[in-house]
Every structure is written in C-alpha cells, then in structure tokens.
Coordinates of C-alpha atoms and ligand atoms in Angstrom, one line a residue:
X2 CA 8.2 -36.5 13.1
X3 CA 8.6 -33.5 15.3
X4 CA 5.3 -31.9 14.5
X5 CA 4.6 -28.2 15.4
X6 CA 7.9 -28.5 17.4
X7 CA 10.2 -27.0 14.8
X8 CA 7.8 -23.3 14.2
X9 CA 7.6 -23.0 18.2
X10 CA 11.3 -23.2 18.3
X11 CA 11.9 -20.4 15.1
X12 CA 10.4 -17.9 17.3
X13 CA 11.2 -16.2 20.8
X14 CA 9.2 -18.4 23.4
X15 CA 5.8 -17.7 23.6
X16 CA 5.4 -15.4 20.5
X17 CA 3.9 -18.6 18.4
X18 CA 1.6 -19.5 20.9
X19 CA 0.1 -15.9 21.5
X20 CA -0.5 -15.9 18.0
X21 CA -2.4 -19.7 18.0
X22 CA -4.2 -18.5 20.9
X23 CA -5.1 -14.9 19.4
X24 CA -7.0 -17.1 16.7
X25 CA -8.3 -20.1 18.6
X26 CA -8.7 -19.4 22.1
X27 CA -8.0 -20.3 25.4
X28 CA -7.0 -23.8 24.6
X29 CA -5.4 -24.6 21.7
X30 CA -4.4 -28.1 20.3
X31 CA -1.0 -28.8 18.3
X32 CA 0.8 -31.7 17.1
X33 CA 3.8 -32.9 19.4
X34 CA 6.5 -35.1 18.3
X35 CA 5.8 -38.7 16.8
X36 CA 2.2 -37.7 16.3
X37 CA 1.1 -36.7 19.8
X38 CA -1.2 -34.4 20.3
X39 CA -0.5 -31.4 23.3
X40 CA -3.0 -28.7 24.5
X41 CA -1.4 -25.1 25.0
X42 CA -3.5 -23.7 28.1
X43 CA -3.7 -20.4 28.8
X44 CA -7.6 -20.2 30.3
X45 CA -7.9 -18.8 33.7
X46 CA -10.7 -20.9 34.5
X47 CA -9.1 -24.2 33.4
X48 CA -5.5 -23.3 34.6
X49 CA -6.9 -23.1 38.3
X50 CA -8.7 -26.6 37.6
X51 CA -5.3 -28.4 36.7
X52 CA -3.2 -25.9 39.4
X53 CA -5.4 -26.8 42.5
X54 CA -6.0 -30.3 41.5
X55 CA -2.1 -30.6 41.0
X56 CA -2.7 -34.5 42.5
X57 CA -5.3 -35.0 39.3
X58 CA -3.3 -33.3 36.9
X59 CA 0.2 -34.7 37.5
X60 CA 3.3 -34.0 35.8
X61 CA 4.6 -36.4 33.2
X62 CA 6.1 -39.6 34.8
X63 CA 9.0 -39.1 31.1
X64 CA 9.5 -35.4 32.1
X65 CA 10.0 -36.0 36.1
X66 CA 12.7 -38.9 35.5
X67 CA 14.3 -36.4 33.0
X68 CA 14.3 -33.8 35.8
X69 CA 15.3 -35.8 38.4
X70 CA 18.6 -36.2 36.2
X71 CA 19.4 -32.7 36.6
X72 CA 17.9 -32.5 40.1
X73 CA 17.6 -35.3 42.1
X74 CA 15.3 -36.4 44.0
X75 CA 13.5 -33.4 45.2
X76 CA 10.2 -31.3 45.9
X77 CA 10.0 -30.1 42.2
X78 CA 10.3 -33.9 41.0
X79 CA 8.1 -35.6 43.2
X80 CA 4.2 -36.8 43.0
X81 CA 1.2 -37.4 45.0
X82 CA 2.2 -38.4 48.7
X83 CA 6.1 -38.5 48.4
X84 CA 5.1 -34.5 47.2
X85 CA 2.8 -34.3 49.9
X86 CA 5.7 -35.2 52.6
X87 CA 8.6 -33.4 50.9
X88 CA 6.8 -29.8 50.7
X89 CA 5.7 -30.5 54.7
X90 CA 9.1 -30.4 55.5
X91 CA 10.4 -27.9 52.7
X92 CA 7.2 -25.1 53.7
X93 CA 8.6 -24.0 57.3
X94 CA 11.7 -23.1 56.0
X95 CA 10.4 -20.5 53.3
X96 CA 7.9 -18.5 55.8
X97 CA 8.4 -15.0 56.5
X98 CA 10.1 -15.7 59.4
X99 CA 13.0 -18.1 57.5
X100 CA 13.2 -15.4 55.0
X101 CA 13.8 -12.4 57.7
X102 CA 16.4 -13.9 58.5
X103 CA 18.1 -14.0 55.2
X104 CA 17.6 -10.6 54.3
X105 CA 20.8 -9.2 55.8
X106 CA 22.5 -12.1 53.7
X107 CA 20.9 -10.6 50.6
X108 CA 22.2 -7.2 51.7
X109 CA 25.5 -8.4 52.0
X110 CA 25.5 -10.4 48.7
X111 CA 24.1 -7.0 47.0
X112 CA 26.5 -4.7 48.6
X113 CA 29.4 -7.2 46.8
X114 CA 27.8 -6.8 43.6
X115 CA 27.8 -3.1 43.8
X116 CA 31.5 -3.0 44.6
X117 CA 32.2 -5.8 42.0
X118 CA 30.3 -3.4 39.5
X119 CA 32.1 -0.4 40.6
X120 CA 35.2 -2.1 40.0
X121 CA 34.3 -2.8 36.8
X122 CA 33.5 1.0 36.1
X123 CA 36.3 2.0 37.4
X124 CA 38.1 -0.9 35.3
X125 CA 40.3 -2.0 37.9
X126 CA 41.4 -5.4 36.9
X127 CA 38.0 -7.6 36.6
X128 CA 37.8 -10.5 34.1
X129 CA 36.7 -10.1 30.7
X130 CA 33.0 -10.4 30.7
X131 CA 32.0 -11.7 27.1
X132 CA 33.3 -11.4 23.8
X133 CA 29.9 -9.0 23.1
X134 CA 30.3 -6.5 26.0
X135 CA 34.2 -6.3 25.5
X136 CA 33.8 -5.4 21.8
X137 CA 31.3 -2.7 22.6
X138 CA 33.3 -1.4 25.5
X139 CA 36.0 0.8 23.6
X140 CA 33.6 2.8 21.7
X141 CA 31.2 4.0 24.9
X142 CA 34.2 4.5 26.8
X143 CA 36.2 7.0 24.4
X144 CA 32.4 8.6 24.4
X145 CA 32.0 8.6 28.1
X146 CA 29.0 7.2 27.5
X147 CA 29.6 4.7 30.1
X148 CA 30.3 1.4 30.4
X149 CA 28.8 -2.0 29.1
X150 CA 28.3 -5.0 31.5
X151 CA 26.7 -8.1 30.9
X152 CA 23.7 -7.8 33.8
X153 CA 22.6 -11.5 33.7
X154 CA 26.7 -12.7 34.1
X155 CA 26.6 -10.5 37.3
X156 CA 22.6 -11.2 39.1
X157 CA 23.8 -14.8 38.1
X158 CA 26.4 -15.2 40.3
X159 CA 25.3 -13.0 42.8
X160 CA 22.3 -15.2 43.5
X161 CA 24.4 -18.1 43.0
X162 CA 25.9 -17.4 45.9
X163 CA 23.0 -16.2 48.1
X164 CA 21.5 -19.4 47.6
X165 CA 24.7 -21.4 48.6
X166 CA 24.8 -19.7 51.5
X167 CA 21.3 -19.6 52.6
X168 CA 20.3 -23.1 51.5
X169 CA 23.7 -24.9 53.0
X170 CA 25.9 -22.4 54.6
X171 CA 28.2 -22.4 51.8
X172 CA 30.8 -20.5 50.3
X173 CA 30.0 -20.6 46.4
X174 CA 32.6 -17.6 45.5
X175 CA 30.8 -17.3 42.0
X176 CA 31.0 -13.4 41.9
X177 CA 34.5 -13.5 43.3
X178 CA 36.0 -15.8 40.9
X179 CA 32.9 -17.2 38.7
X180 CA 34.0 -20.4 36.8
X181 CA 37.0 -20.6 38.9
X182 CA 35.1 -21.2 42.0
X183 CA 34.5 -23.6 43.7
X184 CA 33.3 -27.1 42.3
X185 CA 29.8 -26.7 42.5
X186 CA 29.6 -22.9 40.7
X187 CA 31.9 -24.7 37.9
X188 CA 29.7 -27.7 37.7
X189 CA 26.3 -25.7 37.6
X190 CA 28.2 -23.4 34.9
X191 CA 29.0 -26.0 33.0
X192 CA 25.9 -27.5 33.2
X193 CA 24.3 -24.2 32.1
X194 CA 26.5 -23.6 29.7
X195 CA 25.8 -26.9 27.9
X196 CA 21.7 -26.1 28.2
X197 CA 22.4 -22.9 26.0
X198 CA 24.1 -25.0 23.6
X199 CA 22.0 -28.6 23.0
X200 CA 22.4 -29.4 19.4
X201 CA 19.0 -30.3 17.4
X202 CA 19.9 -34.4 17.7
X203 CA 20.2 -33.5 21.6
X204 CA 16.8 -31.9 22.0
X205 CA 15.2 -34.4 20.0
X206 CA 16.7 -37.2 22.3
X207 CA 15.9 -34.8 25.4
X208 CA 12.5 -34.7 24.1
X209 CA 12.3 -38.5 23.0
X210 CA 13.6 -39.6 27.2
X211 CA 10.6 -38.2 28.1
X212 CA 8.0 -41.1 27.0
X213 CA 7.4 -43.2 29.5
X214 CA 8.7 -46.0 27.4
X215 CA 12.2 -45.0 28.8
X216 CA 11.4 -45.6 32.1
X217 CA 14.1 -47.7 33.4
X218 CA 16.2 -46.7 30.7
X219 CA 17.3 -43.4 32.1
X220 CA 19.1 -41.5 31.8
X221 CA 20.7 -42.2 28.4
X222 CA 24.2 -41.6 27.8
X223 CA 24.1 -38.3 26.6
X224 CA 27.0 -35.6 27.0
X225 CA 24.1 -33.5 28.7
X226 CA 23.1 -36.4 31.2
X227 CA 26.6 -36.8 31.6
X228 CA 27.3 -33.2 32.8
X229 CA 23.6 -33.4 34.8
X230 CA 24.9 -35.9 36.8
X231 CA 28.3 -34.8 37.5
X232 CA 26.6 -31.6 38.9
X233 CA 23.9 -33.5 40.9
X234 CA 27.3 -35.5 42.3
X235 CA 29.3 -32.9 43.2
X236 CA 26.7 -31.4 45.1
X237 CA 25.6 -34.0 47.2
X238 CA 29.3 -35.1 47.9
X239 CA 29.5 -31.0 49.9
X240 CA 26.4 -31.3 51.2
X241 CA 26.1 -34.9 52.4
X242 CA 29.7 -34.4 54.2
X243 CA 27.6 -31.4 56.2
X244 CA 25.0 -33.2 56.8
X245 CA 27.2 -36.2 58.3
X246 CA 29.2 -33.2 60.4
X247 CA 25.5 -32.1 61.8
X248 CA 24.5 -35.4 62.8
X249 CA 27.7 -36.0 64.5
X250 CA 27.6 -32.6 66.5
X251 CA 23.7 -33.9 67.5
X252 CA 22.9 -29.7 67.3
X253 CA 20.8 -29.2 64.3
X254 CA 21.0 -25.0 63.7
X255 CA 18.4 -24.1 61.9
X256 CA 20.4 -21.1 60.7
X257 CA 20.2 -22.3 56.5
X258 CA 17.8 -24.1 54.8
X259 CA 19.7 -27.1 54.8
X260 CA 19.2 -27.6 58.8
X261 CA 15.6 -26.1 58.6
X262 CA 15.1 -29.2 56.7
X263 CA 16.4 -31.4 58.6
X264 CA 15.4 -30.2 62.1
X265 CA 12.0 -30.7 60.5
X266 CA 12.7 -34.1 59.1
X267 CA 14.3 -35.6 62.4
X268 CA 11.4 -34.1 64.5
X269 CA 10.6 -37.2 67.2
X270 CA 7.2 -36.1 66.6
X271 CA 7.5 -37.2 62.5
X272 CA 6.7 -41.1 62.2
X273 CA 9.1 -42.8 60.5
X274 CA 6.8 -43.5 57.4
X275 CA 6.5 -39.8 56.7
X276 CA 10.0 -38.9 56.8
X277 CA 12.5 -38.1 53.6
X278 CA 14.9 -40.6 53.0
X279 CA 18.9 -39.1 52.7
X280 CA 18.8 -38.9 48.8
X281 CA 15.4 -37.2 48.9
X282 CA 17.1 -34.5 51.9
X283 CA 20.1 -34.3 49.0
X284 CA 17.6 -33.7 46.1
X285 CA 15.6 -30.8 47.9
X286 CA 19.5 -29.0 47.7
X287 CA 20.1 -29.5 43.9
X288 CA 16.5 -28.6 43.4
X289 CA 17.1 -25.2 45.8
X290 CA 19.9 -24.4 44.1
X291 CA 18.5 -24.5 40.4
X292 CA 15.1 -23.7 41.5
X293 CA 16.4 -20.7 43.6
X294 CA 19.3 -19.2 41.2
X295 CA 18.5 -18.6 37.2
X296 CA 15.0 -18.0 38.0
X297 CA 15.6 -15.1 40.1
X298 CA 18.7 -13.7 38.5
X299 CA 16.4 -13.9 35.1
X300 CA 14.1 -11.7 36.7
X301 CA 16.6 -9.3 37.8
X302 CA 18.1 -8.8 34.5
X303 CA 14.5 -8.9 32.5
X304 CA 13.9 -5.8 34.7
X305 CA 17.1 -3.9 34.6
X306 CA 16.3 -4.0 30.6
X307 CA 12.8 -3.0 31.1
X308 CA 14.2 -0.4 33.2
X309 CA 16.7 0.5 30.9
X310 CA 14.4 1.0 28.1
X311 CA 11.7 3.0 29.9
X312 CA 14.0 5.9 31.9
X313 CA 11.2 7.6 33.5
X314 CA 10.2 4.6 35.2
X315 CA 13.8 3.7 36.3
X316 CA 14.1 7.1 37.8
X317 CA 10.6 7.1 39.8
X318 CA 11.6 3.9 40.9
X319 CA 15.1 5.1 42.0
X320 CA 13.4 8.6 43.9
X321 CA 11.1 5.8 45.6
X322 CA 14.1 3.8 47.1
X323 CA 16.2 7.1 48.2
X324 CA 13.5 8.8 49.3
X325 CA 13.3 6.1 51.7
X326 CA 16.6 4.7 52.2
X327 CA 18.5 7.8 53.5
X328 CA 21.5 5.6 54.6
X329 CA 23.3 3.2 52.4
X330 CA 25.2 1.8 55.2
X331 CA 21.9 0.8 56.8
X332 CA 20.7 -2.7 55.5
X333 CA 17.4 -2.9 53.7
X334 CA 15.1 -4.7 56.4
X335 CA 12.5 -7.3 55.2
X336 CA 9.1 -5.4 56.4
X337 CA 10.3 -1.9 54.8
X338 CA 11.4 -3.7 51.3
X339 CA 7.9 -5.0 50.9
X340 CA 6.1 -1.8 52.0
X341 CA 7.9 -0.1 48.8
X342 CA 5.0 0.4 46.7
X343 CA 6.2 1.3 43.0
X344 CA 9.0 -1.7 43.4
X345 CA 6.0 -4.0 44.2
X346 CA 4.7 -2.6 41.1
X347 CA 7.5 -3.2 39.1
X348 CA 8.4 -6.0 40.2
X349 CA 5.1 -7.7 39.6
X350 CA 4.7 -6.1 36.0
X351 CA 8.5 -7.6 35.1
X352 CA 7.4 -10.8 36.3
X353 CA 3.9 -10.5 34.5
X354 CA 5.7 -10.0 31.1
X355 CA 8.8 -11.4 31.7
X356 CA 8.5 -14.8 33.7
X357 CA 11.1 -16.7 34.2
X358 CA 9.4 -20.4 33.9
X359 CA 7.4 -19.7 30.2
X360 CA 5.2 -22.6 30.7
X361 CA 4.8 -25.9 32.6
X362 CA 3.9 -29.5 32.1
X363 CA 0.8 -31.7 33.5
X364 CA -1.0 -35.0 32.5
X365 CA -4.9 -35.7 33.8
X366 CA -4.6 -39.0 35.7
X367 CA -8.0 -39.9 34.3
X368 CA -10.3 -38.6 31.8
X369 CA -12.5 -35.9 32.4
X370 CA -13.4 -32.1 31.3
X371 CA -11.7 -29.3 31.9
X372 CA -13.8 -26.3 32.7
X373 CA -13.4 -22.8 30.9
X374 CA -14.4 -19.4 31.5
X375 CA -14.8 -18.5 27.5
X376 CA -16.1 -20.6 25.0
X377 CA -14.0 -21.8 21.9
X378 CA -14.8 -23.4 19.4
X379 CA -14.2 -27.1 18.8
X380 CA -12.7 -29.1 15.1
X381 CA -16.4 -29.3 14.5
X382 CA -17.4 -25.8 14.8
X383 CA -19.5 -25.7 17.9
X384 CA -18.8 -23.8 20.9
X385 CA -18.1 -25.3 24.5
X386 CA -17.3 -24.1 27.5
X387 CA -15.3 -27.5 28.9
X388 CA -12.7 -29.3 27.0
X389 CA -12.6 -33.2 27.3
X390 CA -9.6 -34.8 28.2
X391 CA -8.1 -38.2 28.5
X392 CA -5.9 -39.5 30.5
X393 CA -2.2 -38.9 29.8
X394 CA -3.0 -35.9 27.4
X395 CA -0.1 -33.7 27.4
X396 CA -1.3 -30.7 28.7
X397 CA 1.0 -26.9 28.5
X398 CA 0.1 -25.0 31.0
X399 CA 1.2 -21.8 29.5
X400 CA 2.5 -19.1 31.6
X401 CA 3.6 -16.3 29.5
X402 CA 0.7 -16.8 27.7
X403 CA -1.9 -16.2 30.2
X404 CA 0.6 -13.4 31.4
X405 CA 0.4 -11.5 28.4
X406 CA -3.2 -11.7 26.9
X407 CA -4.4 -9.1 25.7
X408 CA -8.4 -9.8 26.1
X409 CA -7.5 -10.6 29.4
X410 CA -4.8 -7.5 30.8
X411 CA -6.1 -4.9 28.2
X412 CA -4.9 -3.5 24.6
X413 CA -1.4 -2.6 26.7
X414 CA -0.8 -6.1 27.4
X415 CA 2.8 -6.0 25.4
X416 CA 3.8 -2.9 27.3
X417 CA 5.5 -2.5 30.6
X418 CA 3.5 -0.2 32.8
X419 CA 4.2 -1.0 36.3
X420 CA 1.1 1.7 36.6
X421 CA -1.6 -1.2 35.5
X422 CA -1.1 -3.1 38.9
X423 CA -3.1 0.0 40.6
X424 CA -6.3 -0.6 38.5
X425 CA -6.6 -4.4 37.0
X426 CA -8.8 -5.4 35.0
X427 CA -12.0 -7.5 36.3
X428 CA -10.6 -10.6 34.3
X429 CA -7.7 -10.8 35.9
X430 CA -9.1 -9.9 39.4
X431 CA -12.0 -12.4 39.1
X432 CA -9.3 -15.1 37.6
X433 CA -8.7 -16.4 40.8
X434 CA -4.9 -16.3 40.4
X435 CA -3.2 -15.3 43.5
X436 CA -1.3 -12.3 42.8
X437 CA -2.9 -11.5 39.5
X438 CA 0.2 -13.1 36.7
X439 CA 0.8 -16.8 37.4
X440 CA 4.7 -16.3 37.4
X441 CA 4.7 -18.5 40.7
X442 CA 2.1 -20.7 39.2
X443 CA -0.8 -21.6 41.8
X444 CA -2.2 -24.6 44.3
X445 CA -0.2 -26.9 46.3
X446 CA 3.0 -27.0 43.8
X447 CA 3.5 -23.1 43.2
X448 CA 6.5 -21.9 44.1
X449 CA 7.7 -22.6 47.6
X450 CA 10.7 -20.2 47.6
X451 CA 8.2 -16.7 46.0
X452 CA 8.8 -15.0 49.2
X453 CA 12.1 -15.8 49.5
X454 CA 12.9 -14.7 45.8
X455 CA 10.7 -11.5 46.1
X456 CA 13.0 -10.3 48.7
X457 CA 16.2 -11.2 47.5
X458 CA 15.0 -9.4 44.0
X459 CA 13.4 -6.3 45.4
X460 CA 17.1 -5.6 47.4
X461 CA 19.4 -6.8 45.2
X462 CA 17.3 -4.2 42.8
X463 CA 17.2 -1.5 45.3
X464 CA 21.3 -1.3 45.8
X465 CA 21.9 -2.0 42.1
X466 CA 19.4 1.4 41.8
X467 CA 20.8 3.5 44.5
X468 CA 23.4 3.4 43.3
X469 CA 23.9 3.3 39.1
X470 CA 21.8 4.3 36.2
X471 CA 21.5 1.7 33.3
X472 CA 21.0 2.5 29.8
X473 CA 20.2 0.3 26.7
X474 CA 22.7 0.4 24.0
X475 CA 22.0 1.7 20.6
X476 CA 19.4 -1.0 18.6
X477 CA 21.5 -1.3 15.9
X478 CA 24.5 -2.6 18.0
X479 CA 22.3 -4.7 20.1
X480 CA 19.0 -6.2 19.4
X481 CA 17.6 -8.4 22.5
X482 CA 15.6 -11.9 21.9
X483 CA 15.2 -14.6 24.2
X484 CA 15.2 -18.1 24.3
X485 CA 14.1 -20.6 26.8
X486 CA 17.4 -22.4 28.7
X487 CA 15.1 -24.0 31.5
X488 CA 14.6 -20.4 32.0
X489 CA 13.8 -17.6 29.5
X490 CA 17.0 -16.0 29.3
X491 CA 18.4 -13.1 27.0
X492 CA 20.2 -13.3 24.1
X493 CA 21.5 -10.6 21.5
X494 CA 20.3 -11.1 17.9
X495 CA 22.8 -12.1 15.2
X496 CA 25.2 -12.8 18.1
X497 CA 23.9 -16.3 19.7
X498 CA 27.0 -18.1 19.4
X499 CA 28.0 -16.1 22.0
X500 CA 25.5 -17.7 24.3
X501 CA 23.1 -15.8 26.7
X502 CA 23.6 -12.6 27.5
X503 CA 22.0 -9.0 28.3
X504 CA 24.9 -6.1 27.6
X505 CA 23.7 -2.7 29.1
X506 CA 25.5 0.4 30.4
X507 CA 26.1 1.7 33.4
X508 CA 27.0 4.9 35.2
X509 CA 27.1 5.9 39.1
X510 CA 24.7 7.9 40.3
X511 CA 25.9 11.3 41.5
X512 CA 24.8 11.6 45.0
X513 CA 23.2 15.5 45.3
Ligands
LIG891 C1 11.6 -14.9 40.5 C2 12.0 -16.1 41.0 C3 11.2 -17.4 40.9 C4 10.2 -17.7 40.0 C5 9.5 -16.9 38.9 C6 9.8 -19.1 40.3 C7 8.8 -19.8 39.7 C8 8.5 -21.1 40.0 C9 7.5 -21.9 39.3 C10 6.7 -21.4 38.1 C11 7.4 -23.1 39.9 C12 6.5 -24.3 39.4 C13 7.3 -25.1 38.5 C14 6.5 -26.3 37.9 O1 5.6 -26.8 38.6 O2 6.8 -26.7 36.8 C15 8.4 -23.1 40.9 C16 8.5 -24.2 41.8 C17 9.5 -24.2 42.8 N1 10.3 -23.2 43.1 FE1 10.4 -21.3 42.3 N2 10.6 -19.5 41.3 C18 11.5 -18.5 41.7 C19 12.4 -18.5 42.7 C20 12.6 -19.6 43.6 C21 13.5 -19.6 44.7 C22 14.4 -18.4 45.1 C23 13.4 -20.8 45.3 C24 14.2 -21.3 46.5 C25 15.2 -20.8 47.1 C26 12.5 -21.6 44.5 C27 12.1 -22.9 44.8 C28 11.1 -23.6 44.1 C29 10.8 -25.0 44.5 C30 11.5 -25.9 45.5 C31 9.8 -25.4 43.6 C32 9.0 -26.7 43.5 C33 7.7 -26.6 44.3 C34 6.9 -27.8 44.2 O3 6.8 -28.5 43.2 O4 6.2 -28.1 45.2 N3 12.0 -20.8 43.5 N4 9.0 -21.9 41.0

C-alpha cells in the first residue's frame, strides 16, 4: 500500500536515497503508494532537461491543488501561461535593485536579534525557549560554559518578520512577542507547528489528495487543511484591506513587494488578458511569506551548526567580517556583503549540504526520454544513456541528492569545507547548474527570491558572528537529525516530541 514510502521516512531525508543511488545510479526507480512507480533524479544532465523545460515537465496537477491549500493562488502554484504571467510581474521586484533597498531592513531586523540574544545571555526576562534548551541551561550556566538557545526559534522569527515587512509593510512582531503576535505570526505558527506533528493517517491522506482523482474534491476536511486555510485567510484579510487602502489613495509606492507587484500589475501598458486577477495578487503574499521565511531561517541555523561544529572555520569566517566591518554601528551595505569572499563560500557549501527544499516534484506532459550524462543500467541489464518516460510519471527531482554525491563533488562530499568552492570539480562545473549546488533549483521556476535570501542570510550571519561565538553541546546531551517539515528542519534525537529544534551555546565575543 504505501510502497517504499515507509523505509524513506525511517531515515533522515535523503540518507535512503544516497544509498539507492550509490547502487543504481543517477536515476533510480521505487515503488510509490498504491503501486505507483516514482523516479528519484539526481543526474545533472537529465535534471537540466526537466529544470529548463519546466513547461514540459510540469508539476503534479494533485500536488499543486494541495499546495494551493496552504498557499493560495500564487507563483509557486501555478502552470504554463498563468506561470508565465505571474513570475512577469513577480521578477522586477526581486532584482538587485528591489533587494538594495531592503538591506538596511535586514540590518535592522539583525540588529534586534542580537539585542534579543543578548538579553537572553544576560537572562533578563525573555520567554522560555523549549522544554530542551531550558533543561540544558542550568548545567552550562553553573559551568560558565555559556548559554543554550534554540537558533532555529530565533532566525525563525527574525525572518518572519523581515519578510512581513518587506513583502507588505507589515508589522509581524514575531521576535518581540513570537506566538503572541500578531494574527498572521500565530496562524503561520500554528500552521507549522501542526506540519511537525502530522500523524501517519494524516500523511497518508496528504499523500492520497494528491491524485488527481481528487480534483474537485479539495481540500478534504482535515485538521491540517483546516489550519492551512485559516492561515491563507487571515492573511489575505491584512493584506487585501492594504491593498483596498492603496487603490483608494491612487499612489502605488513601490517601497515593499506588495506594491512592486502591483505597480507592475496595474501598468496601463499590461493588457487586460495578461494581468493577475485579486486572488492570484493575494496568493503571491502567502506564497512570499512561506516561500521567503523557513527556507531561509533553515539555512541560517544549518550553518550556525556547521559553524559550531567546525570552530576554525567559524573563526576565519568571523576575522573575515571584522576585518572588514570596523563599525558595528555602520549598516552592512548590499555590494560589500556580496564582495565577502569566505561568507560566499560558506554560504554556498551550507546550502550545498544542507538545502533547505530536499527535493522537488515534476510530471512529463508527454512521453519521451530523458537524457543522462552517465549510463545506468536498466531492469534488463543493459546500459543506456536516456531513460524513457511516459506521461504523468512521477518524477523526484532530488536536490540533496545531486548536492551531496560523491562521484560527482569528490570523496569529501559529506564534509563541510567551505574551501572546495575555490577548486570544483569538472563535474560539477561542466553540470550546467548555475551556481554549482541546485539549492535554488534551475530554469524559468528557480527561485525568484535567491538574491533576496542570499542577502538577508549573509547579514543576518555577519551580526549574529560579530558579535557571539556558538558552540555545539556535548553529543551525548544532544544528537542532531533532521526531518523534512516542507523544509529540512533540525531536530534532537530521542527528544522529537519536543518538535524541531537546534539547541547551541552562545557567548559574546570580547571585543580586543
Ligand atoms: C535560502 C533560502 C531559499 C532557498 C534555498 C529557496 C529555494 C527555492 C526552491 C528550491 C524553489 C523551487 C521550488 C519548486 O519548484 O518546487 C523556490 C521557489 C521559490 N522561492 Fe525560494 N528559496 C529561498 C528563499 C526564498 C525567499 C527569501 C523568497 C522570497 C522572499 C523566495 C521565493 C520563492 C518563490 C516565489 C518561488 C516560486 C518560483 C516559481 O515557481 O516560479 N524564496 N525557492
């Protein structure tokens, strides 16, 4: 009934499919639920085919209108021409320019996560954090060994509300009062929180919505689609009453994303025909605000672990940023961040081995082969070089798999060596993947928002740096797995009851 399913989800994500594709190759076929079939891709050559020809190679009509639950109606959601349309208007507002502009909002955001963090230190009355991190605390502290936060609580709020305010101008006071806050942080926590915690009937049914044979069924009245939907509602409630206020003032500021959006979609020069209805505006804000929030906070705490863990590197890293960043009062300015060259390594080799989005799903729209740059060998035992598809063959386009291979990045694929992006290897040079890992994916539906979330990450990183050194806590307290929660998020072993979570200490830097 549930086919492979079951030994994929015993192990962290990814782990079973390096292993199949160790053995088999770059294209490996397993058994789905109900007897389907699915191909686990991790070929350079053949991810590229499927990537650029995203309009050939869509994504599955079941897992789109299961998306759109959570989402709406938005750029990550949509096909073909409606795609085509949406991402016209949604590209302008992620260019360098767009993103410029937000960097002194990621400063300022940063800066409040230092202080929140220093209050924390300093334990001057901040919440509890979680039931983990508050039983560790006493013994480290009586040690002064430092203290023990839960990193991904912290970068996820703190991007939380960077993305309120740049995508809609809002207020999302997640850091400030988390839960508390306002509606939409406590609807998008709650949403989360529920993710973390699906029982095995609620996957299955999450799972079964996604055949097509649902369509017009959706969503079913699940306790998850339940609490999708109030999210998606409360959202477009805020942001449809700014919208209205916009339209009323007949000034459209393109100073968030929001307005960049809609300056572009109420451009006299846009025929009617091509522009985005007022549901489909609405979805491209649930979608930012997802799309824009767990992914990069993921990153950041995925790196403050890999950081953790390797010192040395944590310390070149920090000598890199103070050597140039003399003043802390002075923001970080978009064209210096990006001129940083050990963060650009580090970020890159955290998002090589630690991507957010493990893997993604496409269809083929009609049969046809799939080219490959090494051979594997068919059921048969012969040796191709193009796999033949049909149409509507589920198709895993596997990103931490390609990310981590080790006939493709070397013997050292497993280990984090920021050092390896100075030197790569002609495989993953002649790939053809932009950038080298495929953490943004590639072709016309990679990830608008990379810029936008390389910047936010690289400063948010820098002032975390500058200004505290993180440590791992002893193995035996705490062992760190993962598992995938739309994101691949942290967890500590033998404690995931307690939900996701990555506990690490922390101690200011002394300035010299
Ligand atoms: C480290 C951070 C991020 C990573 C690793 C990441 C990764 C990805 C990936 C892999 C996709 C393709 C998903 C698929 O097709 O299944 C995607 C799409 C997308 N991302 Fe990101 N993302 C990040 C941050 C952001 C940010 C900050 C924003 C916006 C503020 C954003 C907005 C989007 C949107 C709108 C799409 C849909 C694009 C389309 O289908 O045309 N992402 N992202």
């Amino acid at each position: 009934m549930m086919g492979n399913l079951p030994e994929l989800q015993e192990q962290d994500p990814g782990v079973k499919q390096m292993e199949w594709t160790d053995k088999y190759g770059g294209v490996v076929s397993y058994r789905g639920m109900i007897g389907t079939r699915r191909l686990l891709v991790s070929d350079p050559k053949a991810l590229q085919h499927v990537l650029m020809n995203s309009y050939n190679f869509p994504k599955p009509a079941g897992l789109r209108a299961a998306l759109a639950n959570i989402l709406g109606e938005g750029v990550l959601t949509a096909e073909g021409h409606k795609h085509k349309i949406q991402r016209k208007m949604v590209n302008p507002t992620f260019n360098n320019a767009s993103v410029r502009q937000f960097t002194p909002v990621f400063n300022r955001h940063a800066r409040a996560l230092v202080k929140a963090v220093d209050e924390l230190y300093h334990n001057k009355d901040h919440e509890a954090l979680s039931p983990a991190t508050d039983r560790l605390q006493g013994a480290f502290r009586k040690r002064n060994l430092g203290t023990v936060i839960d990193v991904l609580h912290w970068t996820s709020r703190t991007t939380l509300d960077v993305i309120g305010e740049t995508a809609f101008s809002y207020d999302l006071a997640a850091l400030k009062s988390g839960e508390n806050g306002t509606a939409i942080a406590a609807s998008f926590n709650k949403m989360m929180t529920h993710v973390g915690e699906l029982t095995i009937k609620e996957r299955a049914l999450l799972h079964i919505e996604q055949f097509s044979f649902f369509d017009g069924h959706r969503p079913l009245k699940t306790s998850f689609n339940k609490s999708a939907i109030d999210t998606q509602k409360t959202v477009e409630d805020v942001a449809g009453r700014m919208i209205d206020e916009q339209k009323k003032a007949q000034v459209v500021e393109e100073s968030d994303l929001l307005s960049g959006i809609l300056a572009c979609n109420e451009d006299p020069k846009v025929p009617a025909s091509q522009r985005m209805s007022r549901r489909e505006v609405l979805g491209q804000l649930t979608t930012l605000i997802l799309a824009g929030h767990e992914t990069t906070s993921t990153s950041l705490t995925w790196t403050l672990w890999a950081l953790a863990t390797h010192p040395e590197i944590q310390t070149r890293l920090r000598d890199e940023i103070k050597d140039f960043w003399c003043d802390v009062d002075d923001d970080l300015l978009f064209d210096e961040i990006h001129e940083l060259e050990y963060l650009d390594r580090v970020t890159s080799e955290t998002l090589r081995l630690h991507p957010p989005v493990h893997s993604t799903n496409r269809e083929p729209a009609k049969d046809g082969y799939i080219p490959l740059s090494k051979p594997i060998r068919q059921a048969d035992g012969t040796l191709t070089d193009r796999v033949l598809v049909s149409k509507g063959q589920p198709l895993i386009l596997s990103v931490v798999v390609y990310n981590r291979r080790k006939d493709i990045w070397g013997e050292d694929a497993m280990e984090f060596k920021p050092d390896r992006w100075l030197n790569l290897p002609e495989a993953v040079t002649k790939s053809g993947i932009p950038g080298g890992h495929l953490a943004f994916i590639s072709g016309p539906r990679n990830c608008v928002g990379s810029k936008f979330a390389l910047t936010e990450f690289k400063v948010i990183l820098a002032h975390l740096l500058r200004r505290f050194e993180f440590m791992p806590l002893p193995e035996d307290l705490v062992d760190i797995s993962s598992k995938q929660i739309i994101v691949t998020r942290p967890r500590v072993k033998g404690l995931e009851s307690e939900g996701t979570q990555m506990p690490l200490l922390i101690k200011p830097i002394k300035e010299a």
